[in-house]
PDB file of C-alpha atoms in Angstrom:
ATOM      1  CA  MET A   1     -18.943 -10.456   9.009  1.00  0.00           C
ATOM      2  CA  THR A   2     -18.449 -10.830  12.852  1.00  0.00           C
ATOM      3  CA  THR A   3     -21.011  -8.947  14.813  1.00  0.00           C
ATOM      4  CA  GLY A   4     -21.774  -8.705  18.456  1.00  0.00           C
ATOM      5  CA  THR A   5     -18.204  -9.367  19.407  1.00  0.00           C
ATOM      6  CA  PRO A   6     -17.446  -8.348  23.088  1.00  0.00           C
ATOM      7  CA  GLN A   7     -15.449  -5.142  22.730  1.00  0.00           C
ATOM      8  CA  PRO A   8     -12.564  -4.520  25.119  1.00  0.00           C
ATOM      9  CA  PRO A   9     -11.928  -0.961  26.304  1.00  0.00           C
ATOM     10  CA  ILE A  10      -9.723   1.142  24.137  1.00  0.00           C
ATOM     11  CA  ASP A  11      -6.590   2.505  25.983  1.00  0.00           C
ATOM     12  CA  THR A  12      -6.249   6.197  24.917  1.00  0.00           C
ATOM     13  CA  SER A  13      -3.418   6.834  27.378  1.00  0.00           C
ATOM     14  CA  ARG A  14      -0.732   5.050  25.235  1.00  0.00           C
ATOM     15  CA  PRO A  15      -0.131   5.176  21.562  1.00  0.00           C
ATOM     16  CA  GLN A  16      -0.867   2.249  19.354  1.00  0.00           C
ATOM     17  CA  SER A  17       0.859   1.446  16.116  1.00  0.00           C
ATOM     18  CA  ALA A  18      -2.353   0.992  14.043  1.00  0.00           C
ATOM     19  CA  ARG A  19      -3.647   4.421  15.202  1.00  0.00           C
ATOM     20  CA  VAL A  20      -0.248   6.025  14.543  1.00  0.00           C
ATOM     21  CA  TYR A  21      -0.441   4.546  11.121  1.00  0.00           C
ATOM     22  CA  ASP A  22      -3.996   6.021  10.731  1.00  0.00           C
ATOM     23  CA  ALA A  23      -2.667   9.403  11.734  1.00  0.00           C
ATOM     24  CA  LEU A  24       0.097   9.211   9.235  1.00  0.00           C
ATOM     25  CA  LEU A  25      -2.487   8.510   6.443  1.00  0.00           C
ATOM     26  CA  GLY A  26      -4.487  11.529   7.663  1.00  0.00           C
ATOM     27  CA  GLY A  27      -7.253   9.413   9.132  1.00  0.00           C
ATOM     28  CA  LYS A  28      -9.522  10.491  12.004  1.00  0.00           C
ATOM     29  CA  ASP A  29      -9.559   7.320  14.008  1.00  0.00           C
ATOM     30  CA  ASN A  30      -6.768   8.137  16.432  1.00  0.00           C
ATOM     31  CA  TYR A  31      -6.094   9.985  19.576  1.00  0.00           C
ATOM     32  CA  PRO A  32      -3.705  12.773  20.755  1.00  0.00           C
ATOM     33  CA  VAL A  33      -1.280  10.227  22.003  1.00  0.00           C
ATOM     34  CA  ASP A  34      -1.107   8.682  18.597  1.00  0.00           C
ATOM     35  CA  GLN A  35      -0.880  11.997  16.828  1.00  0.00           C
ATOM     36  CA  ALA A  36       1.922  13.181  19.019  1.00  0.00           C
ATOM     37  CA  VAL A  37       4.025  10.237  17.870  1.00  0.00           C
ATOM     38  CA  ALA A  38       3.014  10.665  14.214  1.00  0.00           C
ATOM     39  CA  GLU A  39       3.962  14.410  14.394  1.00  0.00           C
ATOM     40  CA  GLN A  40       7.400  13.671  15.641  1.00  0.00           C
ATOM     41  CA  LEU A  41       8.278  11.030  13.002  1.00  0.00           C
ATOM     42  CA  PRO A  42      10.304  11.904   9.939  1.00  0.00           C
ATOM     43  CA  ALA A  43       8.415  12.923   6.841  1.00  0.00           C
ATOM     44  CA  GLU A  44       9.533   9.621   5.394  1.00  0.00           C
ATOM     45  CA  ALA A  45       7.220   7.741   7.762  1.00  0.00           C
ATOM     46  CA  ARG A  46       4.106   9.393   6.334  1.00  0.00           C
ATOM     47  CA  THR A  47       5.468   8.735   2.884  1.00  0.00           C
ATOM     48  CA  GLY A  48       5.986   5.085   3.672  1.00  0.00           C
ATOM     49  CA  ALA A  49       2.487   4.728   5.041  1.00  0.00           C
ATOM     50  CA  VAL A  50       1.076   5.916   1.738  1.00  0.00           C
ATOM     51  CA  GLN A  51       3.416   3.764  -0.198  1.00  0.00           C
ATOM     52  CA  ASN A  52       2.525   0.753   1.879  1.00  0.00           C
ATOM     53  CA  ARG A  53      -1.252   1.121   1.071  1.00  0.00           C
ATOM     54  CA  ALA A  54      -0.565   1.720  -2.568  1.00  0.00           C
ATOM     55  CA  PHE A  55       1.560  -1.513  -2.800  1.00  0.00           C
ATOM     56  CA  MET A  56      -1.275  -3.409  -1.013  1.00  0.00           C
ATOM     57  CA  ASN A  57      -3.661  -2.170  -3.706  1.00  0.00           C
ATOM     58  CA  ARG A  58      -1.429  -3.240  -6.688  1.00  0.00           C
ATOM     59  CA  ALA A  59      -0.465  -6.604  -5.082  1.00  0.00           C
ATOM     60  CA  THR A  60      -4.074  -7.475  -4.282  1.00  0.00           C
ATOM     61  CA  ALA A  61      -5.246  -6.494  -7.651  1.00  0.00           C
ATOM     62  CA  TRP A  62      -2.600  -8.574  -9.323  1.00  0.00           C
ATOM     63  CA  LEU A  63      -3.297 -11.616  -7.105  1.00  0.00           C
ATOM     64  CA  ALA A  64      -7.050 -11.356  -7.839  1.00  0.00           C
ATOM     65  CA  GLY A  65      -6.250 -11.067 -11.514  1.00  0.00           C
ATOM     66  CA  GLU A  66      -4.169 -14.270 -11.262  1.00  0.00           C
ATOM     67  CA  GLY A  67      -7.174 -16.149  -9.909  1.00  0.00           C
ATOM     68  CA  VAL A  68      -6.567 -15.928  -6.154  1.00  0.00           C
ATOM     69  CA  ASP A  69      -9.898 -15.554  -4.432  1.00  0.00           C
ATOM     70  CA  GLN A  70      -8.913 -16.094  -0.745  1.00  0.00           C
ATOM     71  CA  PHE A  71      -7.078 -13.610   1.392  1.00  0.00           C
ATOM     72  CA  LEU A  72      -5.847 -13.524   4.938  1.00  0.00           C
ATOM     73  CA  ASP A  73      -4.669 -10.111   5.964  1.00  0.00           C
ATOM     74  CA  ILE A  74      -2.947  -9.821   9.334  1.00  0.00           C
ATOM     75  CA  GLY A  75      -2.267  -6.458  11.013  1.00  0.00           C
ATOM     76  CA  THR A  76      -5.173  -4.954   9.028  1.00  0.00           C
ATOM     77  CA  GLY A  77      -5.230  -1.591  10.832  1.00  0.00           C
ATOM     78  CA  ILE A  78      -7.996   0.895  10.886  1.00  0.00           C
ATOM     79  CA  PRO A  79     -10.035   0.543   7.543  1.00  0.00           C
ATOM     80  CA  THR A  80      -8.954   3.036   4.815  1.00  0.00           C
ATOM     81  CA  ALA A  81     -10.773   2.818   1.458  1.00  0.00           C
ATOM     82  CA  PRO A  82     -10.197   0.991  -0.709  1.00  0.00           C
ATOM     83  CA  ASN A  83      -9.754  -1.904   1.668  1.00  0.00           C
ATOM     84  CA  LEU A  84      -8.295  -5.198   0.505  1.00  0.00           C
ATOM     85  CA  HIS A  85     -11.703  -6.937   0.169  1.00  0.00           C
ATOM     86  CA  GLN A  86     -13.006  -4.151  -2.025  1.00  0.00           C
ATOM     87  CA  ILE A  87     -10.111  -4.458  -4.397  1.00  0.00           C
ATOM     88  CA  ALA A  88     -10.317  -8.206  -4.634  1.00  0.00           C
ATOM     89  CA  GLN A  89     -14.132  -8.295  -4.935  1.00  0.00           C
ATOM     90  CA  GLU A  90     -14.103  -5.756  -7.595  1.00  0.00           C
ATOM     91  CA  ILE A  91     -12.131  -8.275  -9.716  1.00  0.00           C
ATOM     92  CA  ASN A  92     -13.863 -11.372  -8.375  1.00  0.00           C
ATOM     93  CA  PRO A  93     -16.992 -10.701  -6.357  1.00  0.00           C
ATOM     94  CA  ALA A  94     -16.870 -14.254  -4.865  1.00  0.00           C
ATOM     95  CA  SER A  95     -13.551 -13.456  -3.104  1.00  0.00           C
ATOM     96  CA  ARG A  96     -13.273 -14.508   0.549  1.00  0.00           C
ATOM     97  CA  VAL A  97     -11.238 -12.257   2.908  1.00  0.00           C
ATOM     98  CA  VAL A  98     -10.311 -12.604   6.587  1.00  0.00           C
ATOM     99  CA  TYR A  99      -8.827  -9.635   8.369  1.00  0.00           C
ATOM    100  CA  CYS A 100      -6.930  -9.842  11.684  1.00  0.00           C
ATOM    101  CA  ASP A 101      -5.823  -7.281  14.137  1.00  0.00           C
ATOM    102  CA  ASN A 102      -5.440  -6.996  17.887  1.00  0.00           C
ATOM    103  CA  ASP A 103      -6.448  -3.303  18.424  1.00  0.00           C
ATOM    104  CA  PRO A 104     -10.019  -2.925  19.825  1.00  0.00           C
ATOM    105  CA  ILE A 105     -10.617   0.275  17.725  1.00  0.00           C
ATOM    106  CA  VAL A 106      -9.835  -1.721  14.606  1.00  0.00           C
ATOM    107  CA  LEU A 107     -12.571  -4.217  15.629  1.00  0.00           C
ATOM    108  CA  ARG A 108     -15.155  -1.505  16.127  1.00  0.00           C
ATOM    109  CA  HIS A 109     -14.505  -0.030  12.698  1.00  0.00           C
ATOM    110  CA  ALA A 110     -14.117  -3.396  11.023  1.00  0.00           C
ATOM    111  CA  GLU A 111     -17.591  -4.506  12.106  1.00  0.00           C
ATOM    112  CA  ALA A 112     -19.089  -1.399  10.586  1.00  0.00           C
ATOM    113  CA  LEU A 113     -17.059  -0.966   7.402  1.00  0.00           C
ATOM    114  CA  LEU A 114     -15.584  -4.272   6.175  1.00  0.00           C
ATOM    115  CA  VAL A 115     -18.739  -5.551   4.588  1.00  0.00           C
ATOM    116  CA  SER A 116     -18.477  -8.211   1.871  1.00  0.00           C
ATOM    117  CA  ARG A 117     -20.314  -8.284  -1.378  1.00  0.00           C
ATOM    118  CA  PRO A 118     -23.059 -10.910  -1.146  1.00  0.00           C
ATOM    119  CA  GLU A 119     -21.292 -13.327  -3.569  1.00  0.00           C
ATOM    120  CA  GLY A 120     -18.142 -13.404  -1.333  1.00  0.00           C
ATOM    121  CA  ALA A 121     -17.378 -13.233   2.458  1.00  0.00           C
ATOM    122  CA  THR A 122     -15.502 -10.883   4.767  1.00  0.00           C
ATOM    123  CA  GLU A 123     -14.682 -11.893   8.286  1.00  0.00           C
ATOM    124  CA  TYR A 124     -12.634 -10.138  11.077  1.00  0.00           C
ATOM    125  CA  VAL A 125     -10.575 -12.112  13.705  1.00  0.00           C
ATOM    126  CA  PRO A 126      -9.555 -10.266  16.815  1.00  0.00           C
ATOM    127  CA  ALA A 127      -6.092 -11.773  17.514  1.00  0.00           C
ATOM    128  CA  ASP A 128      -2.508 -11.056  17.859  1.00  0.00           C
ATOM    129  CA  VAL A 129       0.049 -12.083  15.112  1.00  0.00           C
ATOM    130  CA  ARG A 130       2.119 -13.584  17.929  1.00  0.00           C
ATOM    131  CA  GLU A 131      -0.550 -16.328  18.149  1.00  0.00           C
ATOM    132  CA  PRO A 132      -0.531 -17.652  14.601  1.00  0.00           C
ATOM    133  CA  ASP A 133      -2.193 -20.945  15.454  1.00  0.00           C
ATOM    134  CA  THR A 134      -5.246 -19.045  16.882  1.00  0.00           C
ATOM    135  CA  ILE A 135      -5.419 -16.995  13.695  1.00  0.00           C
ATOM    136  CA  ILE A 136      -5.330 -19.967  11.419  1.00  0.00           C
ATOM    137  CA  ASP A 137      -7.854 -21.791  13.409  1.00  0.00           C
ATOM    138  CA  ALA A 138     -10.285 -18.911  13.256  1.00  0.00           C
ATOM    139  CA  ALA A 139      -9.611 -18.256   9.544  1.00  0.00           C
ATOM    140  CA  ARG A 140     -10.543 -21.845   8.593  1.00  0.00           C
ATOM    141  CA  ARG A 141     -14.195 -20.928   9.304  1.00  0.00           C
ATOM    142  CA  VAL A 142     -14.014 -18.791   6.212  1.00  0.00           C
ATOM    143  CA  LEU A 143     -11.084 -19.866   4.103  1.00  0.00           C
ATOM    144  CA  ASP A 144     -10.387 -23.221   2.520  1.00  0.00           C
ATOM    145  CA  PHE A 145      -6.728 -23.937   3.280  1.00  0.00           C
ATOM    146  CA  ASP A 146      -6.794 -26.794   0.702  1.00  0.00           C
ATOM    147  CA  ARG A 147      -6.861 -24.117  -1.923  1.00  0.00           C
ATOM    148  CA  PRO A 148      -4.446 -21.263  -2.540  1.00  0.00           C
ATOM    149  CA  VAL A 149      -4.579 -18.279  -0.033  1.00  0.00           C
ATOM    150  CA  ALA A 150      -2.868 -15.024  -0.226  1.00  0.00           C
ATOM    151  CA  LEU A 151      -1.343 -14.148   3.213  1.00  0.00           C
ATOM    152  CA  SER A 152      -0.323 -10.574   3.802  1.00  0.00           C
ATOM    153  CA  LEU A 153       1.419  -8.858   6.660  1.00  0.00           C
ATOM    154  CA  LEU A 154       1.846  -5.227   5.559  1.00  0.00           C
ATOM    155  CA  GLY A 155       3.228  -2.498   7.793  1.00  0.00           C
ATOM    156  CA  LEU A 156       3.548  -5.096  10.674  1.00  0.00           C
ATOM    157  CA  LEU A 157       6.907  -6.843  10.576  1.00  0.00           C
ATOM    158  CA  HIS A 158       8.888  -3.835  11.705  1.00  0.00           C
ATOM    159  CA  PHE A 159       6.753  -3.742  14.889  1.00  0.00           C
ATOM    160  CA  LEU A 160       7.989  -7.388  15.747  1.00  0.00           C
ATOM    161  CA  PRO A 161      11.545  -7.219  17.139  1.00  0.00           C
ATOM    162  CA  ASP A 162      13.804 -10.247  16.705  1.00  0.00           C
ATOM    163  CA  ASP A 163      13.225 -11.423  20.365  1.00  0.00           C
ATOM    164  CA  GLU A 164       9.609 -12.044  19.333  1.00  0.00           C
ATOM    165  CA  ASP A 165      10.861 -14.277  16.450  1.00  0.00           C
ATOM    166  CA  PRO A 166       8.958 -12.822  13.608  1.00  0.00           C
ATOM    167  CA  PHE A 167      10.634 -15.250  11.216  1.00  0.00           C
ATOM    168  CA  ALA A 168       9.149 -18.190  13.044  1.00  0.00           C
ATOM    169  CA  ILE A 169       5.709 -16.530  13.045  1.00  0.00           C
ATOM    170  CA  VAL A 170       5.829 -16.041   9.284  1.00  0.00           C
ATOM    171  CA  ARG A 171       7.034 -19.711   8.846  1.00  0.00           C
ATOM    172  CA  THR A 172       4.220 -21.015  10.887  1.00  0.00           C
ATOM    173  CA  LEU A 173       1.592 -19.047   8.932  1.00  0.00           C
ATOM    174  CA  ALA A 174       3.117 -19.981   5.575  1.00  0.00           C
ATOM    175  CA  ALA A 175       3.437 -23.734   6.570  1.00  0.00           C
ATOM    176  CA  VAL A 176      -0.330 -24.100   6.534  1.00  0.00           C
ATOM    177  CA  LEU A 177      -0.737 -22.655   3.090  1.00  0.00           C
ATOM    178  CA  HIS A 178      -1.561 -24.763   0.061  1.00  0.00           C
ATOM    179  CA  PRO A 179       1.179 -24.940  -2.628  1.00  0.00           C
ATOM    180  CA  GLY A 180       0.548 -22.123  -5.027  1.00  0.00           C
ATOM    181  CA  SER A 181      -0.480 -19.733  -2.375  1.00  0.00           C
ATOM    182  CA  TYR A 182       1.134 -16.316  -1.947  1.00  0.00           C
ATOM    183  CA  VAL A 183       2.900 -14.457   0.891  1.00  0.00           C
ATOM    184  CA  VAL A 184       2.854 -10.585   0.648  1.00  0.00           C
ATOM    185  CA  LEU A 185       5.149  -8.680   3.100  1.00  0.00           C
ATOM    186  CA  SER A 186       6.429  -5.168   3.615  1.00  0.00           C
ATOM    187  CA  GLN A 187       9.257  -4.215   6.050  1.00  0.00           C
ATOM    188  CA  GLY A 188      10.866  -0.948   7.101  1.00  0.00           C
ATOM    189  CA  ALA A 189      14.371  -0.767   5.772  1.00  0.00           C
ATOM    190  CA  SER A 190      17.402  -0.213   7.980  1.00  0.00           C
ATOM    191  CA  ASP A 191      19.991   0.259   5.134  1.00  0.00           C
ATOM    192  CA  VAL A 192      18.216   2.808   2.856  1.00  0.00           C
ATOM    193  CA  ASN A 193      18.526   5.873   5.105  1.00  0.00           C
ATOM    194  CA  PRO A 194      19.758   4.587   8.500  1.00  0.00           C
ATOM    195  CA  GLU A 195      19.904   8.101  10.095  1.00  0.00           C
ATOM    196  CA  ARG A 196      16.281   8.790   9.340  1.00  0.00           C
ATOM    197  CA  GLY A 197      15.336   5.189  10.314  1.00  0.00           C
ATOM    198  CA  GLU A 198      16.940   5.579  13.752  1.00  0.00           C
ATOM    199  CA  GLN A 199      15.132   8.871  14.286  1.00  0.00           C
ATOM    200  CA  GLY A 200      11.863   7.227  13.577  1.00  0.00           C
ATOM    201  CA  ALA A 201      12.715   4.242  15.950  1.00  0.00           C
ATOM    202  CA  ALA A 202      13.651   6.734  18.694  1.00  0.00           C
ATOM    203  CA  GLU A 203      10.259   8.604  18.303  1.00  0.00           C
ATOM    204  CA  TYR A 204       8.292   5.268  18.562  1.00  0.00           C
ATOM    205  CA  ARG A 205      10.399   4.189  21.582  1.00  0.00           C
ATOM    206  CA  LYS A 206       9.334   7.387  23.327  1.00  0.00           C
ATOM    207  CA  GLY A 207       5.757   6.271  22.890  1.00  0.00           C
ATOM    208  CA  GLY A 208       6.536   2.753  24.185  1.00  0.00           C
ATOM    209  CA  ILE A 209       6.455   1.183  20.664  1.00  0.00           C
ATOM    210  CA  ARG A 210       9.508  -0.832  19.560  1.00  0.00           C
ATOM    211  CA  LEU A 211      10.447  -0.545  15.900  1.00  0.00           C
ATOM    212  CA  ALA A 212      12.610  -3.182  14.183  1.00  0.00           C
ATOM    213  CA  LEU A 213      14.028  -1.963  10.864  1.00  0.00           C
ATOM    214  CA  ARG A 214      15.707  -4.613   8.817  1.00  0.00           C
ATOM    215  CA  SER A 215      18.154  -4.765   5.917  1.00  0.00           C
ATOM    216  CA  ARG A 216      17.214  -6.236   2.514  1.00  0.00           C
ATOM    217  CA  ALA A 217      19.136  -9.331   3.363  1.00  0.00           C
ATOM    218  CA  GLU A 218      17.248  -9.736   6.662  1.00  0.00           C
ATOM    219  CA  PHE A 219      13.884  -9.133   4.896  1.00  0.00           C
ATOM    220  CA  ALA A 220      14.732 -11.871   2.405  1.00  0.00           C
ATOM    221  CA  ARG A 221      14.801 -14.423   5.348  1.00  0.00           C
ATOM    222  CA  PHE A 222      11.060 -14.113   5.584  1.00  0.00           C
ATOM    223  CA  PHE A 223      10.746 -15.678   2.102  1.00  0.00           C
ATOM    224  CA  GLU A 224      13.055 -18.641   2.678  1.00  0.00           C
ATOM    225  CA  GLY A 225      11.611 -21.753   0.775  1.00  0.00           C
ATOM    226  CA  MET A 226       9.319 -19.771  -1.407  1.00  0.00           C
ATOM    227  CA  ASP A 227       9.624 -18.521  -4.991  1.00  0.00           C
ATOM    228  CA  ILE A 228       9.819 -14.712  -5.041  1.00  0.00           C
ATOM    229  CA  VAL A 229       7.886 -13.297  -8.037  1.00  0.00           C
ATOM    230  CA  ASP A 230       9.129 -10.416 -10.181  1.00  0.00           C
ATOM    231  CA  PRO A 231      10.199  -7.724  -9.667  1.00  0.00           C
ATOM    232  CA  GLY A 232      11.669  -9.336  -6.530  1.00  0.00           C
ATOM    233  CA  LEU A 233      12.424  -7.660  -3.257  1.00  0.00           C
ATOM    234  CA  VAL A 234      12.317  -4.007  -3.985  1.00  0.00           C
ATOM    235  CA  THR A 235      11.154  -0.772  -2.415  1.00  0.00           C
ATOM    236  CA  ALA A 236       7.417  -0.251  -2.386  1.00  0.00           C
ATOM    237  CA  PRO A 237       7.133   2.243  -5.385  1.00  0.00           C
ATOM    238  CA  GLU A 238       9.224  -0.197  -7.422  1.00  0.00           C
ATOM    239  CA  TRP A 239       6.834  -3.156  -7.109  1.00  0.00           C
ATOM    240  CA  PHE A 240       4.693  -3.183 -10.371  1.00  0.00           C
ATOM    241  CA  ARG A 241       3.448  -6.213 -12.303  1.00  0.00           C
ATOM    242  CA  THR A 242       1.140  -4.829 -14.953  1.00  0.00           C
ATOM    243  CA  ALA A 243       2.923  -1.740 -15.936  1.00  0.00           C
ATOM    244  CA  PRO A 244       6.423  -0.204 -15.652  1.00  0.00           C
ATOM    245  CA  ALA A 245       7.185   1.511 -12.337  1.00  0.00           C
ATOM    246  CA  PRO A 246       6.770   5.216 -12.583  1.00  0.00           C
ATOM    247  CA  ARG A 247       9.536   7.758 -12.121  1.00  0.00           C
ATOM    248  CA  PRO A 248      11.971   6.903  -9.222  1.00  0.00           C
ATOM    249  CA  GLU A 249      10.616   7.682  -5.818  1.00  0.00           C
ATOM    250  CA  PHE A 250      12.532   7.494  -2.500  1.00  0.00           C
ATOM    251  CA  SER A 251      11.197   4.829  -0.157  1.00  0.00           C
ATOM    252  CA  GLY A 252      12.518   3.274   3.059  1.00  0.00           C
ATOM    253  CA  LEU A 253       9.956   0.364   2.774  1.00  0.00           C
ATOM    254  CA  TYR A 254      10.857  -3.145   1.296  1.00  0.00           C
ATOM    255  CA  VAL A 255       8.179  -5.165  -0.153  1.00  0.00           C
ATOM    256  CA  GLY A 256       7.875  -8.577  -1.749  1.00  0.00           C
ATOM    257  CA  VAL A 257       5.494 -11.235  -2.941  1.00  0.00           C
ATOM    258  CA  ALA A 258       6.344 -14.979  -3.007  1.00  0.00           C
ATOM    259  CA  ARG A 259       4.697 -18.102  -4.155  1.00  0.00           C
ATOM    260  CA  THR A 260       4.646 -21.164  -1.879  1.00  0.00           C
ATOM    261  CA  VAL A 261       5.959 -24.460  -3.112  1.00  0.00           C
TER     262      VAL A 261
END
């Protein structure tokens, strides 16, 4: 685990997406500016944050059960138990996990809370997803890219507008993965409840945060050249592998898991 990393100052004058997400989850590691945005978002935003975490839990447990023991999680956010490494290492204590985020407050909490089991490893990379080569270079210190890795970007893609070319970012990250690796993504939907989606985007804009919701067809572009595993590209509550999905639940969040070839 990274320790002693120089810690940049935390800007509490402007909201930050990871801290707004923490506020939506009922966390305490956020500030009034973040809470103000969270309070104005539609109720579906809070539901989506919870659904996103639950999907991460299920997908990680399934991947670990399939024998994946290396994970690269970009856009980690403020730690909220159970964290990805806890889920993976509960199934395989030797799992190795690299977390990445660009928010200084995430770094401070990560150093204290994202502690690996002794059989495995947990590392934190302070970097921006817009610099994928930097992330990969740092992750190589912990992960063996000659073996399968599960790459996850959860609750992040909808904060990358098209002019930042998120499709190229995902392609760059996926290109270094060994065949048989997995890519795990979630994306706020533009075509499930457009009115609520625009309301949420407008509230984020007021806080200086751009929100890029996408249709299911647009979300599918992130997985081009990969084999999408069942149940396909669905809303977060519909993604189940080891048991049938529970009763129908509204969700404005698309998710998917795909295997690299």
